[in-house]
PDB file of C-alpha atoms in Angstrom:
ATOM      1  CA  LEU C   1     127.106  92.947  75.575  1.00 84.00           C
ATOM      2  CA  ILE C   2     125.659  96.294  73.923  1.00 86.00           C
ATOM      3  CA  THR C   3     123.626  96.855  77.319  1.00 91.00           C
ATOM      4  CA  ALA C   4     126.313  95.944  79.256  1.00 92.00           C
ATOM      5  CA  ALA C   5     128.743  98.688  77.564  1.00 87.00           C
ATOM      6  CA  CYS C   6     125.932 100.435  77.739  1.00 81.00           C
ATOM      7  CA  TYR C   7     125.843 100.741  81.684  1.00 86.00           C
ATOM      8  CA  LEU C   8     129.144 100.763  82.186  1.00 87.00           C
ATOM      9  CA  GLY C   9     129.252 104.108  80.555  1.00 80.00           C
ATOM     10  CA  ALA C  10     126.949 105.060  82.120  1.00 79.00           C
ATOM     11  CA  VAL C  11     128.156 104.689  85.765  1.00 84.00           C
ATOM     12  CA  ALA C  12     131.347 106.191  84.464  1.00 82.00           C
ATOM     13  CA  VAL C  13     130.130 109.584  83.072  1.00 79.00           C
ATOM     14  CA  ARG C  14     129.288 112.429  85.674  1.00 79.00           C
ATOM     15  CA  GLY C  15     126.817 113.792  83.714  1.00 78.00           C
ATOM     16  CA  VAL C  16     124.942 113.895  80.403  1.00 78.00           C
ATOM     17  CA  ALA C  17     126.489 116.467  79.345  1.00 78.00           C
ATOM     18  CA  VAL C  18     129.699 114.518  79.714  1.00 78.00           C
ATOM     19  CA  VAL C  19     127.901 112.588  76.508  1.00 79.00           C
ATOM     20  CA  TRP C  20     126.112 115.112  74.618  1.00 81.00           C
ATOM     21  CA  SER C  21     129.704 117.249  74.215  1.00 81.00           C
ATOM     22  CA  PHE C  22     130.909 113.062  73.111  1.00 79.00           C
ATOM     23  CA  ILE C  23     128.551 112.803  71.027  1.00 83.00           C
ATOM     24  CA  GLY C  24     128.301 116.673  69.268  1.00 83.00           C
ATOM     25  CA  SER C  25     131.848 116.255  68.845  1.00 81.00           C
ATOM     26  CA  SER C  26     132.145 114.005  66.244  1.00 82.00           C
ATOM     27  CA  MET C  27     128.400 113.329  65.310  1.00 87.00           C
ATOM     28  CA  ALA C  28     128.316 116.593  63.609  1.00 87.00           C
ATOM     29  CA  PHE C  29     131.318 116.256  61.513  1.00 88.00           C
ATOM     30  CA  LEU C  30     130.286 112.682  60.475  1.00 89.00           C
ATOM     31  CA  ILE C  31     126.323 114.128  59.661  1.00 91.00           C
ATOM     32  CA  ALA C  32     128.135 117.992  58.205  1.00 91.00           C
ATOM     33  CA  PHE C  33     130.337 116.582  56.241  1.00 92.00           C
ATOM     34  CA  ILE C  34     131.334 112.890  55.463  1.00 93.00           C
ATOM     35  CA  LEU C  35     127.845 111.374  54.844  1.00 95.00           C
ATOM     36  CA  PRO C  36     127.658 113.748  52.500  1.00 96.00           C
ATOM     37  CA  CYS C  37     130.368 114.393  50.567  1.00 95.00           C
ATOM     38  CA  GLY C  38     130.635 110.811  50.778  1.00 95.00           C
ATOM     39  CA  CYS C  39     127.302 110.119  49.106  1.00 96.00           C
ATOM     40  CA  PHE C  40     128.861 112.399  46.768  1.00 95.00           C
ATOM     41  CA  ILE C  41     131.864 111.394  45.866  1.00 95.00           C
ATOM     42  CA  VAL C  42     130.073 107.048  45.071  1.00 95.00           C
ATOM     43  CA  MET C  43     126.976 108.682  43.338  1.00 95.00           C
ATOM     44  CA  GLU C  44     129.847 111.491  40.934  1.00 92.00           C
ATOM     45  CA  SER C  45     132.197 108.243  40.936  1.00 91.00           C
ATOM     46  CA  ALA C  46     129.406 106.249  38.911  1.00 91.00           C
ATOM     47  CA  VAL C  47     128.726 108.810  36.453  1.00 89.00           C
ATOM     48  CA  PRO C  48     130.999 108.416  32.761  1.00 90.00           C
ATOM     49  CA  ARG C  49     133.569 110.131  32.782  1.00 87.00           C
ATOM     50  CA  VAL C  50     133.523 113.713  29.696  1.00 84.00           C
ATOM     51  CA  ALA C  51     135.885 111.514  27.471  1.00 83.00           C
ATOM     52  CA  ASP C  52     133.257 108.527  27.854  1.00 86.00           C
ATOM     53  CA  GLY C  53     130.598 110.949  27.107  1.00 85.00           C
ATOM     54  CA  GLY C  54     129.249 111.195  30.693  1.00 84.00           C
ATOM     55  CA  ASP C  55     129.329 114.642  33.105  1.00 86.00           C
ATOM     56  CA  ARG C  56     132.084 113.640  36.147  1.00 87.00           C
ATOM     57  CA  LYS C  57     132.699 116.702  37.735  1.00 86.00           C
ATOM     58  CA  GLU C  58     135.872 115.817  38.445  1.00 89.00           C
ATOM     59  CA  ARG C  59     137.337 118.571  40.264  1.00 92.00           C
ATOM     60  CA  TRP C  60     134.445 118.783  41.946  1.00 93.00           C
ATOM     61  CA  ILE C  61     135.108 115.139  43.436  1.00 94.00           C
ATOM     62  CA  GLY C  62     139.004 115.922  44.384  1.00 95.00           C
ATOM     63  CA  VAL C  63     137.163 119.118  46.498  1.00 95.00           C
ATOM     64  CA  ALA C  64     134.712 116.255  48.217  1.00 96.00           C
ATOM     65  CA  TRP C  65     138.092 114.546  49.468  1.00 96.00           C
ATOM     66  CA  MET C  66     139.802 117.174  50.576  1.00 97.00           C
ATOM     67  CA  ILE C  67     136.716 118.476  52.575  1.00 96.00           C
ATOM     68  CA  LEU C  68     135.901 114.896  53.851  1.00 95.00           C
ATOM     69  CA  VAL C  69     140.485 114.575  54.599  1.00 96.00           C
ATOM     70  CA  PHE C  70     139.990 117.393  56.770  1.00 95.00           C
ATOM     71  CA  SER C  71     136.389 116.694  57.842  1.00 94.00           C
ATOM     72  CA  MET C  72     137.834 113.013  59.639  1.00 93.00           C
ATOM     73  CA  VAL C  73     140.781 115.159  60.480  1.00 94.00           C
ATOM     74  CA  GLY C  74     138.841 118.252  62.610  1.00 91.00           C
ATOM     75  CA  MET C  75     136.538 115.049  64.313  1.00 90.00           C
ATOM     76  CA  VAL C  76     139.062 112.994  65.074  1.00 90.00           C
ATOM     77  CA  VAL C  77     140.565 116.305  66.523  1.00 89.00           C
ATOM     78  CA  CYS C  78     137.619 117.684  68.291  1.00 87.00           C
ATOM     79  CA  THR C  79     136.931 114.900  69.831  1.00 85.00           C
ATOM     80  CA  ILE C  80     139.768 114.512  71.795  1.00 86.00           C
ATOM     81  CA  ASN C  81     139.990 117.558  72.490  1.00 84.00           C
ATOM     82  CA  ASN C  82     136.493 117.378  74.227  1.00 81.00           C
ATOM     83  CA  THR C  83     137.665 114.372  76.119  1.00 77.00           C
ATOM     84  CA  VAL C  84     141.078 114.772  77.708  1.00 79.00           C
ATOM     85  CA  GLY C  85     138.977 117.169  79.367  1.00 70.00           C
ATOM     86  CA  PHE C  86     136.688 114.946  81.010  1.00 65.00           C
ATOM     87  CA  LYS C  87     137.752 112.662  84.362  1.00 62.00           C
ATOM     88  CA  VAL C  88     135.842 109.127  84.723  1.00 57.00           C
ATOM     89  CA  GLY C  89     134.186 108.669  87.916  1.00 52.00           C
TER      90      GLY C  89
END
């Protein structure tokens, strides 16, 4: 099933530049912003709150959530913008 999907995708696109553009527009946001912010939120949420004697950085968790949301929107917008201009075949 995976091999068939890869084959159909390879036959459908005009060239490797199409694949690179699609991967670049979606994976760049994922690697640069989404994964680091998600990891920070998970790790920092495990730290006890300041009221409980911990050192949780609540404001930085909020900033990470904002970056996460905006980067997810940016990833979708850039991927759509990039794929709209390409014709199949």
